[in-house]
Amino acid sequence: MDEHLLRDLTPRALGVLVRRGADFASAEDAVQDALAEAVRRPPAEAPDEPQAWLVTVAWRKFLDARRSSSARALREVAVTREPPPGPAEQADDTLLLLSRCCHPALTPASAIALTLRAVGGLTTAQIARAFLVPEATMAQRISRAKRTLAGERFARPGDVRAVLRVLYLMFDHGFAGATGRGRNVGDADLAAEAIRLTRQLAASVPHDPEAAGLLALMLLHHARRAARFDAAGDLVALADQDRSRWDEAMIAEGVDLLQHALARDRLGEYQAQAAIAALHDDAASADQTDWPQILEWYDELVRLVPDNPVVVLNRAVAVGHVDGPLAGLRLVEELDPGLPRRDAVAAYLHERAGDRAEAARLYAAAARDAPSTAERTHLLKQAARLNRNRGGQ
């Protein structure tokens, strides 16, 4: 079966098994075994109903595993839960799985990591980058989460805040790799899937302004996707994007969602981020960006999440536009030198301050630690541009 189809069907199959009463670890093992069998099947033998086939095979493998450990348990499960012949359930269990994986027995950080692995299909390395921790640390966290959930029946829904965080990270990862040279189609699908799931969640909790705020944030960013890369597949900075290629309908929907969320007067971090994105989308050109208002929203965001260094780093850019690049640089200098994209922000502010030599050095340094090939290429081009300009002086 097609690799990308299997990636899309995996969380649905896992959700069905969990809903039938399988514990998470056993369900995941069964689905992985079914996926291995699917990959081995010749293309000519592809099933007419891939989801039904995957669920059926995974459930049988789960039952086989149960048989090896307990014949009595097998009989009880087989009698009461064996699905009838024909297509498996067509209901989308992905959101259910997402919620149940954010189990109250887990810490929020562990719940997010586990559901990114199970529902988002991210690797341990990708999740570690999202959390800004070493891969070995994340592998241990995921393993502990699985052990914690061993034997749990997933009878209680998860914390909505943790589910929102998972969806946010899913979208962030997918959006970062959604377009450009050598793109990963699965990443593009991941961003769209995050939006789809967030729509479902927002509809299921209509009185939660943060769910609507997160959906607005995703739409306001996703509206720019067509302009984020040029014809050669190279990354285009926000200030240099062709804004006529932005999706106006998507922006309008995002703004409408945000306005209704803010009207509830229960401000949260996703609403604040969406307000910043809306101000960027509202500017007809980079020169017309309302930086003072953006800075005010960053002040609110820092108040809401005071321990988030990435927010502080992004706020430094706004300070650099409002109070001058040297003021922004003073804020950057207070941050951990190992913080991702710190050097890139410092380079941008040094360039605005007129220090092209230091900006070129920092752009090159930032490129060495860039999280993607597209971003690395972009940063190296910035360094080369400044070095050429200096050479021509």
Short mmCIF file of C-alpha atoms in Angstrom, two decimals, residues 46-250:
data_model
loop_
_atom_site.label_atom_id
_atom_site.label_comp_id
_atom_site.label_asym_id
_atom_site.label_seq_id
_atom_site.Cartn_x
_atom_site.Cartn_y
_atom_site.Cartn_z
CA ALA A 46 -3.71 -3.92 -2.39
CA PRO A 47 -7.07 -4.22 -0.56
CA ASP A 48 -10.15 -2.39 -1.80
CA GLU A 49 -10.76 -0.98 1.69
CA PRO A 50 -7.29 -0.14 3.11
CA GLN A 51 -8.57 1.15 6.46
CA ALA A 52 -10.83 -1.87 6.99
CA TRP A 53 -7.95 -4.19 6.09
CA LEU A 54 -5.50 -2.45 8.42
CA VAL A 55 -7.92 -2.46 11.34
CA THR A 56 -8.84 -6.11 10.81
CA VAL A 57 -5.23 -7.28 10.55
CA ALA A 58 -4.12 -5.17 13.51
CA TRP A 59 -6.98 -6.45 15.66
CA ARG A 60 -6.16 -10.06 14.80
CA LYS A 61 -2.52 -9.46 15.68
CA PHE A 62 -3.61 -7.92 18.97
CA LEU A 63 -5.72 -11.00 19.67
CA ASP A 64 -2.83 -13.28 18.74
CA ALA A 65 -0.65 -11.46 21.25
CA ARG A 66 -3.31 -11.82 23.89
CA ARG A 67 -3.64 -15.55 23.09
CA SER A 68 0.02 -16.10 23.83
CA SER A 69 -0.34 -14.57 27.29
CA SER A 70 -3.85 -15.61 28.29
CA ALA A 71 -6.20 -18.00 26.52
CA ARG A 72 -9.09 -17.01 28.75
CA ALA A 73 -8.65 -13.32 28.00
CA LEU A 74 -8.57 -14.16 24.30
CA ARG A 75 -11.92 -15.98 24.48
CA GLU A 76 -13.58 -13.07 26.29
CA VAL A 77 -12.26 -10.49 23.86
CA ALA A 78 -12.95 -12.57 20.78
CA VAL A 79 -16.55 -13.30 21.78
CA THR A 80 -17.46 -9.77 22.80
CA ARG A 81 -15.37 -7.61 20.48
CA GLU A 82 -14.50 -9.46 17.28
CA PRO A 83 -15.81 -7.25 14.46
CA PRO A 84 -18.21 -8.75 11.91
CA PRO A 85 -17.00 -9.42 8.36
CA GLY A 86 -16.88 -6.42 6.06
CA PRO A 87 -15.52 -2.89 6.29
CA ALA A 88 -14.25 -1.72 9.66
CA GLU A 89 -15.70 1.33 11.40
CA GLN A 90 -15.62 4.40 9.19
CA ALA A 91 -15.80 6.87 12.07
CA ASP A 92 -12.66 8.97 12.44
CA ASP A 93 -11.10 7.93 15.76
CA THR A 94 -8.04 10.15 15.42
CA LEU A 95 -9.37 12.93 17.65
CA LEU A 96 -10.56 10.35 20.16
CA LEU A 97 -7.11 8.77 20.21
CA LEU A 98 -5.51 12.19 20.55
CA SER A 99 -7.63 12.99 23.59
CA ARG A 100 -7.23 9.61 25.23
CA CYS A 101 -3.46 9.62 24.79
CA CYS A 102 -3.40 12.87 26.79
CA HIS A 103 -4.31 10.70 29.76
CA PRO A 104 -4.59 12.23 33.26
CA ALA A 105 -2.01 9.70 34.45
CA LEU A 106 0.63 11.42 32.29
CA THR A 107 2.35 14.72 32.76
CA PRO A 108 1.48 17.22 29.99
CA ALA A 109 4.98 16.95 28.50
CA SER A 110 4.82 13.15 28.33
CA ALA A 111 1.28 13.18 26.93
CA ILE A 112 2.30 15.57 24.18
CA ALA A 113 5.35 13.52 23.24
CA LEU A 114 3.40 10.25 23.16
CA THR A 115 0.55 11.57 21.04
CA LEU A 116 2.92 13.26 18.61
CA ARG A 117 4.48 9.86 18.11
CA ALA A 118 1.21 7.89 17.89
CA VAL A 119 -1.10 10.33 16.10
CA GLY A 120 1.26 12.73 14.35
CA GLY A 121 3.64 10.05 13.13
CA LEU A 122 6.71 12.08 14.13
CA THR A 123 10.00 10.37 14.90
CA THR A 124 11.63 10.63 18.32
CA ALA A 125 14.26 12.98 16.86
CA GLN A 126 11.62 15.30 15.42
CA ILE A 127 9.74 15.44 18.72
CA ALA A 128 12.98 16.12 20.59
CA ARG A 129 13.65 19.13 18.35
CA ALA A 130 10.15 20.44 19.02
CA PHE A 131 10.79 20.20 22.78
CA LEU A 132 14.37 21.54 22.54
CA VAL A 133 15.78 18.46 24.33
CA PRO A 134 18.27 15.73 23.32
CA GLU A 135 16.86 12.77 21.41
CA ALA A 136 17.90 10.33 24.16
CA THR A 137 15.95 12.35 26.73
CA MET A 138 12.84 12.27 24.55
CA ALA A 139 13.18 8.52 23.92
CA GLN A 140 13.22 7.94 27.68
CA ARG A 141 10.20 10.21 28.15
CA ILE A 142 8.17 8.31 25.55
CA SER A 143 9.16 4.96 27.03
CA ARG A 144 8.11 6.10 30.51
CA ALA A 145 4.79 7.32 29.13
CA LYS A 146 4.10 3.93 27.58
CA ARG A 147 4.95 2.18 30.85
CA THR A 148 2.65 4.56 32.74
CA LEU A 149 -0.24 3.72 30.42
CA ALA A 150 0.34 -0.03 30.58
CA GLY A 151 -3.02 -1.59 31.43
CA GLU A 152 -4.96 1.68 31.28
CA ARG A 153 -8.34 1.36 29.53
CA PHE A 154 -8.52 4.99 28.38
CA ALA A 155 -11.92 5.49 30.00
CA ARG A 156 -11.25 9.14 30.84
CA PRO A 157 -10.70 11.94 28.31
CA GLY A 158 -7.46 13.87 28.37
CA ASP A 159 -6.77 17.45 29.34
CA VAL A 160 -7.89 19.87 26.61
CA ARG A 161 -4.82 22.07 27.22
CA ALA A 162 -2.52 19.15 26.48
CA VAL A 163 -4.51 18.28 23.35
CA LEU A 164 -4.20 21.88 22.13
CA ARG A 165 -0.45 21.77 22.68
CA VAL A 166 -0.17 18.56 20.66
CA LEU A 167 -2.13 20.07 17.78
CA TYR A 168 0.02 23.20 17.91
CA LEU A 169 3.24 21.19 17.66
CA MET A 170 1.80 18.99 14.91
CA PHE A 171 0.96 22.05 12.86
CA ASP A 172 4.28 23.75 13.57
CA HIS A 173 6.24 20.73 12.36
CA GLY A 174 4.05 20.22 9.30
CA PHE A 175 4.03 23.89 8.30
CA ALA A 176 7.83 24.12 8.57
CA GLY A 177 8.23 21.33 5.99
CA ALA A 178 5.10 21.87 3.92
CA THR A 179 6.59 23.44 0.82
CA GLY A 180 9.86 23.94 -0.98
CA ARG A 181 12.60 21.97 -2.67
CA GLY A 182 12.78 18.37 -1.49
CA ARG A 183 9.64 18.76 0.59
CA ASN A 184 8.18 15.93 2.59
CA VAL A 185 4.58 15.37 1.46
CA GLY A 186 3.82 13.80 4.82
CA ASP A 187 4.80 17.08 6.52
CA ALA A 188 2.36 19.01 4.34
CA ASP A 189 -0.34 16.49 5.23
CA LEU A 190 0.54 16.85 8.91
CA ALA A 191 -0.18 20.60 8.85
CA ALA A 192 -3.51 20.04 7.11
CA GLU A 193 -4.35 17.22 9.52
CA ALA A 194 -3.61 19.47 12.48
CA ILE A 195 -6.04 22.06 11.10
CA ARG A 196 -8.70 19.40 10.48
CA LEU A 197 -8.39 18.00 14.00
CA THR A 198 -8.41 21.47 15.53
CA ARG A 199 -11.64 22.23 13.67
CA GLN A 200 -13.15 19.12 15.22
CA LEU A 201 -11.88 20.02 18.68
CA ALA A 202 -13.09 23.63 18.43
CA ALA A 203 -16.53 22.39 17.37
CA SER A 204 -16.65 19.96 20.30
CA VAL A 205 -15.74 22.66 22.86
CA PRO A 206 -17.47 25.75 21.40
CA HIS A 207 -17.13 27.74 24.62
CA ASP A 208 -13.33 27.35 24.82
CA PRO A 209 -11.75 30.47 23.28
CA GLU A 210 -8.29 28.90 23.21
CA ALA A 211 -9.46 26.14 20.85
CA ALA A 212 -10.82 28.78 18.48
CA GLY A 213 -7.67 30.84 19.00
CA LEU A 214 -5.46 27.93 18.00
CA LEU A 215 -7.51 27.27 14.88
CA ALA A 216 -7.25 30.96 13.99
CA LEU A 217 -3.48 30.88 14.52
CA MET A 218 -3.09 27.89 12.20
CA LEU A 219 -5.22 29.44 9.46
CA LEU A 220 -3.45 32.80 9.63
CA HIS A 221 -0.08 31.09 9.17
CA HIS A 222 -1.23 28.50 6.64
CA ALA A 223 -2.69 31.30 4.49
CA ARG A 224 0.91 32.30 3.60
CA ARG A 225 2.07 28.84 2.56
CA ALA A 226 2.06 29.52 -1.22
CA ALA A 227 4.44 32.47 -0.79
CA ARG A 228 6.90 30.92 1.65
CA PHE A 229 9.13 29.47 -1.09
CA ASP A 230 10.16 30.82 -4.48
CA ALA A 231 10.07 29.00 -7.82
CA ALA A 232 13.45 27.42 -7.11
CA GLY A 233 12.21 26.06 -3.78
CA ASP A 234 14.17 28.51 -1.64
CA LEU A 235 12.72 29.93 1.57
CA VAL A 236 11.35 33.49 1.35
CA ALA A 237 11.39 35.62 4.49
CA LEU A 238 8.06 37.05 5.62
CA ALA A 239 9.10 40.60 4.77
CA ASP A 240 9.96 39.57 1.19
CA GLN A 241 6.92 37.41 0.41
CA ASP A 242 4.53 38.20 -2.44
CA ARG A 243 1.48 39.01 -0.35
CA SER A 244 -0.84 38.74 -3.33
CA ARG A 245 -0.30 34.97 -3.09
CA TRP A 246 -1.65 34.82 0.46
CA ASP A 247 -5.03 33.12 0.86
CA GLU A 248 -7.39 36.00 1.65
CA ALA A 249 -10.35 33.73 2.43
CA MET A 250 -8.31 31.77 4.95
#
